[in-house]
XYZ file of C-alpha atoms in Angstrom:
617
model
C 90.594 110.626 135.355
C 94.538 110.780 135.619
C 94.969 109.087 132.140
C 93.596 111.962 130.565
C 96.758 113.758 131.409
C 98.442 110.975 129.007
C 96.459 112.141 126.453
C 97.368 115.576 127.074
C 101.425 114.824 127.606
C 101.554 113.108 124.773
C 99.670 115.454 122.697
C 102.575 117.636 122.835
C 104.769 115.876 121.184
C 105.739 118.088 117.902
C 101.902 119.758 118.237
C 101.898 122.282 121.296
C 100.849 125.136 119.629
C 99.538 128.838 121.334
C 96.119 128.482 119.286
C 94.528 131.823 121.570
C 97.944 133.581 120.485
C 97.510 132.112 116.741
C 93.953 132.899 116.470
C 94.489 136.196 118.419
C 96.938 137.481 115.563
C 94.423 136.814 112.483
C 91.663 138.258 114.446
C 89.408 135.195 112.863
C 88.687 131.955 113.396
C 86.778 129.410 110.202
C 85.470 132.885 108.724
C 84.254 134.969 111.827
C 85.549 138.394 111.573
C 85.161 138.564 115.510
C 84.463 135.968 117.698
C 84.426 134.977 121.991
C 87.210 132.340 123.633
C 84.516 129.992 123.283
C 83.978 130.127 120.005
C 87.693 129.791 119.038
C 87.403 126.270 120.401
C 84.872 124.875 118.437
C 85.965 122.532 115.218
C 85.102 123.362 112.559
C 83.591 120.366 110.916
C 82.358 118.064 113.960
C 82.751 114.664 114.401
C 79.185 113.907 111.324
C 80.143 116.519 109.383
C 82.412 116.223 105.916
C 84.776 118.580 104.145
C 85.091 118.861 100.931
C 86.628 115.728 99.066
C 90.058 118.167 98.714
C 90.060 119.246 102.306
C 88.987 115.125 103.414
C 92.579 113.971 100.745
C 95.255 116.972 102.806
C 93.701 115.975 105.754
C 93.834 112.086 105.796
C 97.704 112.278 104.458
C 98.035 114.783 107.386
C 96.965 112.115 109.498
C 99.069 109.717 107.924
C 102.118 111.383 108.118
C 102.043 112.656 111.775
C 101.829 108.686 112.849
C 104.411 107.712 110.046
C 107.492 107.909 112.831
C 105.771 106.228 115.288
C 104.441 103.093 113.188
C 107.582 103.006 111.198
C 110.155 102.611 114.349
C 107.981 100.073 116.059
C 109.198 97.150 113.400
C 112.814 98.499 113.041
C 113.158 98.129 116.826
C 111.083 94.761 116.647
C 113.848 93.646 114.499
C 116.828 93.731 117.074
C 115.003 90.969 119.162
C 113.345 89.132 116.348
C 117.201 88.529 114.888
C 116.826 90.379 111.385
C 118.825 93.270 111.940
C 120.184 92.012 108.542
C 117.702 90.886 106.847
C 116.152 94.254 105.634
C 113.370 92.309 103.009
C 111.912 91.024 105.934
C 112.320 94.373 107.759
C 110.335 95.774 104.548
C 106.998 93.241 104.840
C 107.036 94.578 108.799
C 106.547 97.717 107.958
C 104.011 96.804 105.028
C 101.796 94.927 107.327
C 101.557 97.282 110.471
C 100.533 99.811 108.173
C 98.092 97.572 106.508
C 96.691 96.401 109.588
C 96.978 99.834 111.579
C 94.522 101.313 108.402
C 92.398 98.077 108.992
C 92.160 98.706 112.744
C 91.145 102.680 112.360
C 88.438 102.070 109.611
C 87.118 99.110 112.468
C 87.626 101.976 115.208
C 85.464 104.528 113.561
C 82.790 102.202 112.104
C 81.549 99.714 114.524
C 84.275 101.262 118.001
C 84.298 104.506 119.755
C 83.020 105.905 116.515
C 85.083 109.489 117.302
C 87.902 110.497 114.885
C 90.547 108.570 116.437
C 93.950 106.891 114.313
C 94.890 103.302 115.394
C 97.994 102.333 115.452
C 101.522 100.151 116.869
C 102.487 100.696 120.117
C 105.572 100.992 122.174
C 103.926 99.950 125.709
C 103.660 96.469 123.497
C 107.750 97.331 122.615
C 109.055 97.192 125.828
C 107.212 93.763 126.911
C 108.496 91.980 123.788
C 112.413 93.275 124.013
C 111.848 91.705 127.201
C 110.838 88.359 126.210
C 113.231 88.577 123.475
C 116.274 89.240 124.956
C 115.659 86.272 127.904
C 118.614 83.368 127.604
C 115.775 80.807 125.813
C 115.195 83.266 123.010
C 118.258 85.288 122.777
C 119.768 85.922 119.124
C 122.305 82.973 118.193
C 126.280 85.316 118.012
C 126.092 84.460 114.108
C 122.809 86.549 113.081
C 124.999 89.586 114.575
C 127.312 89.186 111.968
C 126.204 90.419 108.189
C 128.683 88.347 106.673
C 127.387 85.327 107.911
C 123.498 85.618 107.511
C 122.097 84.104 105.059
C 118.194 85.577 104.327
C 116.813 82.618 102.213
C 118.728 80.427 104.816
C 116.316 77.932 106.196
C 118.221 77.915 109.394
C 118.028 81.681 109.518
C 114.181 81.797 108.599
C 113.874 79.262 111.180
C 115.592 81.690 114.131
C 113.137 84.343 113.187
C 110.158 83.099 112.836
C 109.900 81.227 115.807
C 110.575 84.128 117.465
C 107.744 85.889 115.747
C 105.229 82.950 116.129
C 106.037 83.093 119.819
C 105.335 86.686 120.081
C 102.058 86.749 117.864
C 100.341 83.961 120.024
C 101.408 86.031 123.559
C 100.105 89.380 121.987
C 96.870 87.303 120.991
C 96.477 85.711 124.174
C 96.993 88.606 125.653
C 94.485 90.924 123.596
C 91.917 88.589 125.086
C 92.167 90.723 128.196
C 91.509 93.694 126.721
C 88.483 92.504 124.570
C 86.792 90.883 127.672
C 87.681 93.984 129.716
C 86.315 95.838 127.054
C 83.190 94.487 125.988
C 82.027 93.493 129.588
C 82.109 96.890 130.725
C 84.468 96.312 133.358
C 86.922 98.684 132.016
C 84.854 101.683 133.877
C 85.131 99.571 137.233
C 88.813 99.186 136.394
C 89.550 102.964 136.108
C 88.736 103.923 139.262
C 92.105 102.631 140.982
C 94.215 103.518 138.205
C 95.520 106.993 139.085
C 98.095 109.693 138.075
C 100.167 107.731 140.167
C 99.880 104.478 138.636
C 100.025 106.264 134.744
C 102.947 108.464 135.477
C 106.093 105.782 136.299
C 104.598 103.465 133.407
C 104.824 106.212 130.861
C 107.576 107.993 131.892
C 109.459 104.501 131.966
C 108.221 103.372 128.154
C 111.045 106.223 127.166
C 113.866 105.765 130.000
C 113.543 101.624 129.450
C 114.618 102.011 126.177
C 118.108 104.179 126.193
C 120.243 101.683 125.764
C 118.515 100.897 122.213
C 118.463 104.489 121.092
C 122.192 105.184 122.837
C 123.572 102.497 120.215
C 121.703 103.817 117.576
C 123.109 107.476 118.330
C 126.285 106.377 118.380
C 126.611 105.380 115.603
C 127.209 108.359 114.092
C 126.613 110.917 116.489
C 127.380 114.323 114.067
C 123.926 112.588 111.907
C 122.139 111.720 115.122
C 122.727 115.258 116.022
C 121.693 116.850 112.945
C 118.655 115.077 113.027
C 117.754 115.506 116.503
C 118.181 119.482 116.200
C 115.967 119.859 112.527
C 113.411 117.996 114.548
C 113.188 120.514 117.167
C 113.572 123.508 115.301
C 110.934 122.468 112.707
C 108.420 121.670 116.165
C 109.505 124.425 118.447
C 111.466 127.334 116.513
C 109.364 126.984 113.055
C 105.679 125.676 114.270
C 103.806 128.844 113.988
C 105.397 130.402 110.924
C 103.316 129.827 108.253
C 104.502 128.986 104.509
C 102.508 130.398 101.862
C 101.414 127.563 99.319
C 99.114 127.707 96.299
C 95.334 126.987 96.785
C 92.226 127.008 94.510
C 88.675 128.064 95.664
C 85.890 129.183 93.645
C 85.207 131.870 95.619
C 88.645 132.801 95.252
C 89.992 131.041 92.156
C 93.710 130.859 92.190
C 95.383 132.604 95.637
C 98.122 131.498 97.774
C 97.009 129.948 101.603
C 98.827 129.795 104.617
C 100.230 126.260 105.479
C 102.272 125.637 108.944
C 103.842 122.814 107.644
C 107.022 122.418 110.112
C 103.576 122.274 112.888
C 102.405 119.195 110.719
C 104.895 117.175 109.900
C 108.521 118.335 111.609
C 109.567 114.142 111.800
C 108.741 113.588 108.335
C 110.822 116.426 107.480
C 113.839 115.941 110.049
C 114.327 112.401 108.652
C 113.814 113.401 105.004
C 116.586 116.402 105.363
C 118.848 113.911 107.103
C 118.410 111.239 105.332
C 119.278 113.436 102.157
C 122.738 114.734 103.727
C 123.284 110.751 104.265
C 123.102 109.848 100.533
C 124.591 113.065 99.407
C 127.460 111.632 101.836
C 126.976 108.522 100.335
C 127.463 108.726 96.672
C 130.497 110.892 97.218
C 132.251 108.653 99.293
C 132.771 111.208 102.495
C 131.465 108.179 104.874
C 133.362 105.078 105.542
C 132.583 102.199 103.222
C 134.360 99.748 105.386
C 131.804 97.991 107.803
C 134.194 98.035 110.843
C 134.587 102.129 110.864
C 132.679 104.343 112.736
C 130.188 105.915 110.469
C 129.631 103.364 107.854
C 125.782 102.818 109.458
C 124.990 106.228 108.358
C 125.279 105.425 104.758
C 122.092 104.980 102.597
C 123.612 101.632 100.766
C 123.823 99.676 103.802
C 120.669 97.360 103.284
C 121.989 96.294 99.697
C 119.343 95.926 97.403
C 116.700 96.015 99.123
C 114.524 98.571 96.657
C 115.038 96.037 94.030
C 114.205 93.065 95.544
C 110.997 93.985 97.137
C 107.269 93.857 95.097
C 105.769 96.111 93.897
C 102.463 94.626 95.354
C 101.937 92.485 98.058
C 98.860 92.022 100.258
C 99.470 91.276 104.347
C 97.384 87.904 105.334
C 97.226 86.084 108.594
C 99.684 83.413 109.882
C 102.253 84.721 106.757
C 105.025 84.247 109.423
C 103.723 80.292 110.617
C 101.079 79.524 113.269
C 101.464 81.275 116.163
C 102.476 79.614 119.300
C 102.271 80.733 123.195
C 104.685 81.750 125.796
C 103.041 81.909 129.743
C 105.612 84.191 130.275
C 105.137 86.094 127.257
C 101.812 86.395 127.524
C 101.980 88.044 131.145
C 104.296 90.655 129.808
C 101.947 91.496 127.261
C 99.004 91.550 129.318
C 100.930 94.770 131.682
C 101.511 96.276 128.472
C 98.254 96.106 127.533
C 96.232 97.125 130.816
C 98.468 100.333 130.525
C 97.529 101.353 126.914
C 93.784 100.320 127.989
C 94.318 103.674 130.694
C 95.952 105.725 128.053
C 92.836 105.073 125.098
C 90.526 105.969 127.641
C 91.998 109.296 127.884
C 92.269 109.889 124.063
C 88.679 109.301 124.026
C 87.509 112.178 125.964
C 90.166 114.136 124.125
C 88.774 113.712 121.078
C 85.262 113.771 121.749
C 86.245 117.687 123.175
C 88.308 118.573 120.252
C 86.049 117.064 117.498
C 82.671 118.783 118.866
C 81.579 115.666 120.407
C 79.703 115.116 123.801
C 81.765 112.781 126.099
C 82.157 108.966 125.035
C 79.297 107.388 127.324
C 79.609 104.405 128.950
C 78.890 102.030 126.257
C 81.437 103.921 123.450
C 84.368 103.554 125.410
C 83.227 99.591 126.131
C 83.166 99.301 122.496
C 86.002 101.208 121.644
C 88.204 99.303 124.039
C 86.799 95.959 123.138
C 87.636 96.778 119.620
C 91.070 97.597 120.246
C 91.665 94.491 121.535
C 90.391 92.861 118.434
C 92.782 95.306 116.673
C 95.672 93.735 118.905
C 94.422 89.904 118.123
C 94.663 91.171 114.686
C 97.592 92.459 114.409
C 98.941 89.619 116.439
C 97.654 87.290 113.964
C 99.207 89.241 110.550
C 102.269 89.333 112.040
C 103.164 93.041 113.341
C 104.853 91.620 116.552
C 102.723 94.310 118.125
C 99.419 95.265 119.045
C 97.431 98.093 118.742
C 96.408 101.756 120.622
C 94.415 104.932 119.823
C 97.491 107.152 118.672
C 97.221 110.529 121.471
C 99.590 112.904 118.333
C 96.752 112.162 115.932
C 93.822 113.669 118.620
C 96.279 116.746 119.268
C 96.308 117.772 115.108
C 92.177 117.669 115.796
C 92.958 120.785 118.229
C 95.464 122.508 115.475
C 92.900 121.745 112.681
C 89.151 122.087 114.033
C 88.622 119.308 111.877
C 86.772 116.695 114.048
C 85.318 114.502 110.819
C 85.373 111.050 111.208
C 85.193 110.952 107.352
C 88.870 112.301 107.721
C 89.924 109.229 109.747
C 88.253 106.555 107.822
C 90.424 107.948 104.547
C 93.530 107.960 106.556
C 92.269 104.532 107.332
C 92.525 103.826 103.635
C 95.670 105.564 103.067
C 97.332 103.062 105.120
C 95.773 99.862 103.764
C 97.207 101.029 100.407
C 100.513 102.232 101.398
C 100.816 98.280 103.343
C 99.877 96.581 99.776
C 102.633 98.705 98.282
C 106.189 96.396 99.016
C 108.591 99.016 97.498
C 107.523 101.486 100.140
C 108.186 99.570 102.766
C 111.500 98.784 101.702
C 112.080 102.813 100.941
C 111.333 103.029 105.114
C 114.371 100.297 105.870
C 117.290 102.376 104.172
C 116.687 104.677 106.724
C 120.098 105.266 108.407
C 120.627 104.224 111.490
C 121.951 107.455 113.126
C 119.004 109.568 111.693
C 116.783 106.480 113.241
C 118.660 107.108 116.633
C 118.170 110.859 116.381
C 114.360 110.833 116.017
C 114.263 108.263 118.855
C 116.018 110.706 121.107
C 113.353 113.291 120.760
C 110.384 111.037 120.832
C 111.452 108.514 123.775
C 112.201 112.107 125.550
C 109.156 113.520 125.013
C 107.058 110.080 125.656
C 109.198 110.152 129.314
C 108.156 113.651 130.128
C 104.633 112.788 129.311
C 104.416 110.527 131.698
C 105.811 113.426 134.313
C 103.247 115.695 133.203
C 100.489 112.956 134.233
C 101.640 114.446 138.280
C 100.234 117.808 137.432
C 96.465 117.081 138.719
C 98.326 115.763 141.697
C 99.286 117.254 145.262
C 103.153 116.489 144.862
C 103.385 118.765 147.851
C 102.273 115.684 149.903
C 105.187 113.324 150.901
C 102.990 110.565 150.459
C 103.032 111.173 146.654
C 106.666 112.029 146.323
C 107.631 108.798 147.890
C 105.398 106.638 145.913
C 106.614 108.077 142.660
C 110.115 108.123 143.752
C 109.890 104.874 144.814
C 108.152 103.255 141.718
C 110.858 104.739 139.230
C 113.730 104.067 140.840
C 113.193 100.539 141.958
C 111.877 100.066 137.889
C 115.335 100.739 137.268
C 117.304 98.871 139.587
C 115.396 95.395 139.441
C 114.912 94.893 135.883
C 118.520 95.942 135.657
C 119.530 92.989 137.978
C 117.677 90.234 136.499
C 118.695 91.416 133.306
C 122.432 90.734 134.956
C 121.943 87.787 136.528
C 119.399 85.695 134.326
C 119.886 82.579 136.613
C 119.233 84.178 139.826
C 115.251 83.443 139.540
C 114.685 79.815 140.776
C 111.671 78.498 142.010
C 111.664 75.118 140.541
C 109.168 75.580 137.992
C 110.409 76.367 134.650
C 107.104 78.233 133.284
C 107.108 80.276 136.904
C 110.727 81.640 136.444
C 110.035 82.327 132.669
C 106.894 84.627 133.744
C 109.048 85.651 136.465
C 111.979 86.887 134.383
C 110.061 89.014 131.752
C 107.490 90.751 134.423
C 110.627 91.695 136.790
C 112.954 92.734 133.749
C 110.150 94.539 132.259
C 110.299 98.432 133.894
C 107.092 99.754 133.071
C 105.384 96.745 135.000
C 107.450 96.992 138.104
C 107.179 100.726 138.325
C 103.605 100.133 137.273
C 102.570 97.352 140.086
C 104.409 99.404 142.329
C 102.584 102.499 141.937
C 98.801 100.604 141.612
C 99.691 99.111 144.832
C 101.218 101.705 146.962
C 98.295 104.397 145.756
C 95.618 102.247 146.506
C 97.282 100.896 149.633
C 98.351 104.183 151.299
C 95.920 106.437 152.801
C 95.540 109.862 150.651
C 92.780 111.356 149.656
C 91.324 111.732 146.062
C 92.355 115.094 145.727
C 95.397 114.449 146.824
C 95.813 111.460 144.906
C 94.206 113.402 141.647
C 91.436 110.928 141.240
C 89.345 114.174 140.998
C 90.452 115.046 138.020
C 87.959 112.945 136.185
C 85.172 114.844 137.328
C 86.758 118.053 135.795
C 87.101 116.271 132.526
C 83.247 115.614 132.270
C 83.014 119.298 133.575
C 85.147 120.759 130.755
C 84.216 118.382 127.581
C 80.070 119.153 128.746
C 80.676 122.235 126.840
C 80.513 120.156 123.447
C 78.962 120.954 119.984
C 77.002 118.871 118.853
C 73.988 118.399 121.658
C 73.200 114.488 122.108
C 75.387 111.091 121.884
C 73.445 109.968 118.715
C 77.096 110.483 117.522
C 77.903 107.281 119.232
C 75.488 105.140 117.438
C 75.903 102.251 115.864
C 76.196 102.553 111.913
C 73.392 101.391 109.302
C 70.606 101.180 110.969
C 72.110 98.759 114.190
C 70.997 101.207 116.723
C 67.633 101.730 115.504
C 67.089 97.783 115.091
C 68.336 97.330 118.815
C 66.263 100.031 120.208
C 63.355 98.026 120.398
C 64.903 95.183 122.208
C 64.176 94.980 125.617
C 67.555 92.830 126.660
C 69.914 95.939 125.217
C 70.016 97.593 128.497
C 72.268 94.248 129.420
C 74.992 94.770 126.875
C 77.737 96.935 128.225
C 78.535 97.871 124.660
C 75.131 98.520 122.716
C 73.131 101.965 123.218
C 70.081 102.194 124.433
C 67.734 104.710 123.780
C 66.271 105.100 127.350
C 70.002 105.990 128.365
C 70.105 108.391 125.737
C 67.113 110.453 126.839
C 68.184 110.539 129.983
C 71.675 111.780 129.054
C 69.916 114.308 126.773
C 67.951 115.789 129.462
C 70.633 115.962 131.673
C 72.895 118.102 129.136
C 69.809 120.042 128.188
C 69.707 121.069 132.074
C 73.447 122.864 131.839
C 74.445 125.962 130.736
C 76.760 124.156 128.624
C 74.026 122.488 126.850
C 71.956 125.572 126.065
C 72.302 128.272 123.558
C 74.389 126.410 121.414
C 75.223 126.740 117.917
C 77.059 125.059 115.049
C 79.881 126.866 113.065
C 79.147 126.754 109.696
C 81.259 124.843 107.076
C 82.208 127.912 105.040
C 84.700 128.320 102.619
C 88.439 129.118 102.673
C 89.049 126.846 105.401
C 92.598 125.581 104.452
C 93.476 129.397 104.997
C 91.242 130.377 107.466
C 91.599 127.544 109.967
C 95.144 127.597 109.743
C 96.371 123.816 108.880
């Protein structure tokens, strides 16, 4: 399946690491003195198994932290459109409730979903549909919300511009998960992948990144000696620094009080780019080195430019649907977020059989992926109804710390899962995230919008781009995602067909480049003759050939919590339900695995102790 190679593009961003070259220097691997390949790659705690309550805390904040950048600049680009570039309380509750609902979402994922260790979270295929939609003539930000001096937050007028624009874009995201939860829970989404190719993946990917330049290029700008700073900690910490380990106390009772080896610019090289930054900025700040004067260059990268933000926010507040108003529907808006979500349907599908490989898992069967997909789009309906202006995706960074880790425990996840829904009750933190300067915002954006573009790219690997048939379908597809969107985005009124709801729909899904380059690539792939290995629709087959070589030996793994499974199990009309297991499948599966090499002879490492040092976090 080419949207594996999503998974796998995307996985690199901050976590490529040489594990064989790693492991290979220690001469160990989770306490074996001397080990094969093979047994390098196992986890170390599978997907049932759970650490120690210690190990479960590090890891779930690990978890937490490596999605941090990601959730966090979904709202603060949100904000451009939505008119509250100003209004930095507001800012402050966005960021509370995606993380509330993002934790809600993951607990829902590994519970009743997929059931693999997989984080939930915003997502920017969601982004570029609704900067789309928000930046059409009808909903365009009056001239005087541009202007600090003349915004008033407790305004009624002012609440007014916002939060129809919010209501607007809840009810299209919540129309629009619809999709996916039918798609999902009907099973079709199997049928579905079997025209969506590298082809199709790669110029909606690679365009989430390029679409978006004109956002981050202001945002750079603004101070471009910060932007720069921040752009080169960030890739020193996850290219120079990743594998040099920094030795950090630890308590065992093997071992009592010793000193364990911790690659923390591997884990968390945003977190610490931003925090280094962000600490020059207010050292900058307080001494009066940058420009207090609004209309000089610099004066976004000071830490004081959201007022008093830190004061005014709760201490406590708790996320609830339809905070914002009732939601209300855009046709237009609603096809915009329907391309957006078909694409993150391909990309969650790929994460899947990630996972299931790195967490010791057989691959998803037929019924986890319906579920887990059907579940996302109830995440996305939620999250459209608290208010995130965003849906909701299986987050491909979180499967890739599974590889650095060997910790496949769902247990993990669920905590993270927690973690979240705490830190979205908690209002001064998400007022903390909105002093973020703007330069060290534009900085991080440059790395990850770069590295989201070339993931896309790498989806062309599994592909024959020898073939001229591929070249000028890709070609093709990016460049003409470019140049339309860029018209109609210059000539608003040139889209006439006499029907004002057809020209909306019109506008957003031709101004929106990852559905052109998208529709263009579906098309021309399925349209054009090629074959599948040239088209790298074999590349799904090699997946189930490669993740057959799992730990643990059935797909009980899969089940359905508290007893569900069991209770359906004797129901004859099961075997309808795309999404339930059924046991008859199961044996069959079980026999089949038990009938490869892959499936024989194995073994389960055991959950020793000294794994913070041993397994290298």
């Amino acid at each position: 399946m080419a949207s594996r190679n999503v998974s796998n593009g995307l996985n690199s961003l901050f976590f490529q690491m040489d594990v064989n070259h790693q492991r290979g220097k220690e001469g160990k691997t989770c306490g074996r003195s001397s080990v094969t390949e093979e047994d390098r790659n196992k986890p170390t705690y599978c997907v049932t198994d759970v650490p120690p309550w210690y190990l479960c805390i590090f890891l779930a904040a690990q978890h937490f932290l490596t999605a941090f950048g990601s959730i966090t600049a979904i709202p603060l680009i949100l904000s451009e459109g939505l008119c509250l570039q100003h209004d930095s309380l507001t800012q402050a509750r966005l960021i509370n409730t995606i993380f509330f609902t993002s934790g809600l979402i993951t607990i829902l994922q590994v519970t009743f979903g997929v059931r693999l260790p997989i984080l939930q979270g915003g997502t920017f295929i969601l982004v570029i549909p609704a900067m789309a939609m928000l930046s059409t003539p009808e909903w365009k930000c009056p001239a005087w919300t541009q202007n600090a001096s003349l915004v008033n937050t407790s305004s009624p007028v002012f609440i007014e511009v916002w939060q129809t624009r919010m209501s607007t874009l809840q009810g299209s995201i919540m129309v629009a998960s619809l999709l996916q939860i039918l798609v999902g829970f009907s099973g079709l989404i199997g049928f579905l992948m079997r025209f969506i190719g590298p082809l199709t993946i790669a110029p909606t990917v690679s365009l989430i990144g390029l679409s978006l330049y004109d956002s981050v290029g202001d945002k750079v700008g603004s101070h471009w000696g910060i932007s720069a700073m921040t752009t080169v900690l960030i890739i020193l910490f996850s290219q120079y620094l990743r594998l040099i380990p920094i030795p950090v106390p630890a308590y065992s009772k093997a071992k009592k009080l010793h000193t364990s080896k911790l690659y923390i610019f591997q884990i968390m090289p945003i977190l610490l780019g931003i925090a280094v930054s962000w600490l020059v900025c207010y050292l900058l700040t307080i001494y009066d080195v940058l420009p207090s004067d609004p209309s000089h260059y610099g004066h976004l990268a000071r830490t004081d430019v959201k007022g008093d933000v830190m004061n005014e926010a709760s201490w406590f507040r708790f996320p609830y649907p339809g905070q914002w108003g009732m939601p209300a529907v855009s046709l237009a808006g609603v096809f915009g977020m329907m391309a957006g979500i078909i694409c993150s349907m391909a990309e969650s599908v790929g994460d899947y059989y990630a996972c299931a490989r790195l967490s010791g898992a057989p691959p998803p069967p037929k019924h986890a992926i319906s579920r887990g997909i059907g579940v996302e789009g109830l995440g996305s309906l939620l999250a459209g109804a608290f208010g995130t202006g965003n849906g909701t995706t299986s987050f491909s960074e979180n499967v890739a710390v599974l590889g650095i880790t060997k910790v496949g425990s769902r247990m993990v996840i669920l905590l993270s899962g927690v973690f979240m829904i705490l830190i979205g009750m908690l209002g001064k933190v998400g007022a903390i995230f909105t002093t973020i300067p703007t330069p060290v915002l534009g900085g991080m954006l440059l790395i990850m919008f770069g590295v989201i573009t070339a993931a896309g790219v790498s989806n062309l690997q599994s592909t024959d781009m020898n073939s001229s048939r591929n070249i000028f379908i890709f070609g093709f597809s990016m460049l003409s995602a470019l140049v339309i969107p860029n018209w109609i985005m210059k000539n608003p009124d040139s889209i006439n067909t006499g029907v004002t709801e057809a020209d909306q729909v019109l506008q957003i899904l031709l101004s929106t480049h990852m559905f052109v380059g998208g529709f263009l690539g579906f098309f021309l792939d399925n349209s054009i003759p090629g074959t599948k290995l040239e088209r790298g629709l074999l590349a799904l087959d090699k997946v189930h050939c490669e993740d057959s070589s799992y730990t643990l030996g059935t797909e009980e793994v899969y089940d359905l919590p508290f007893g569900i499974t069991s209770w359906l199990s004797s129901r004859s009309w099961v075997r309808y339900v795309p999404f339930c297991p059924w046991k008859d499948n199961r044996s069959e599966y079980r026999s089949e695995a038990s009938n490869t090499p892959q499936g024989r002879g194995r073994e389960q490492l055991p959950n020793g102790t000294g794994v913070i040092e041993e397994c290298a976090l």
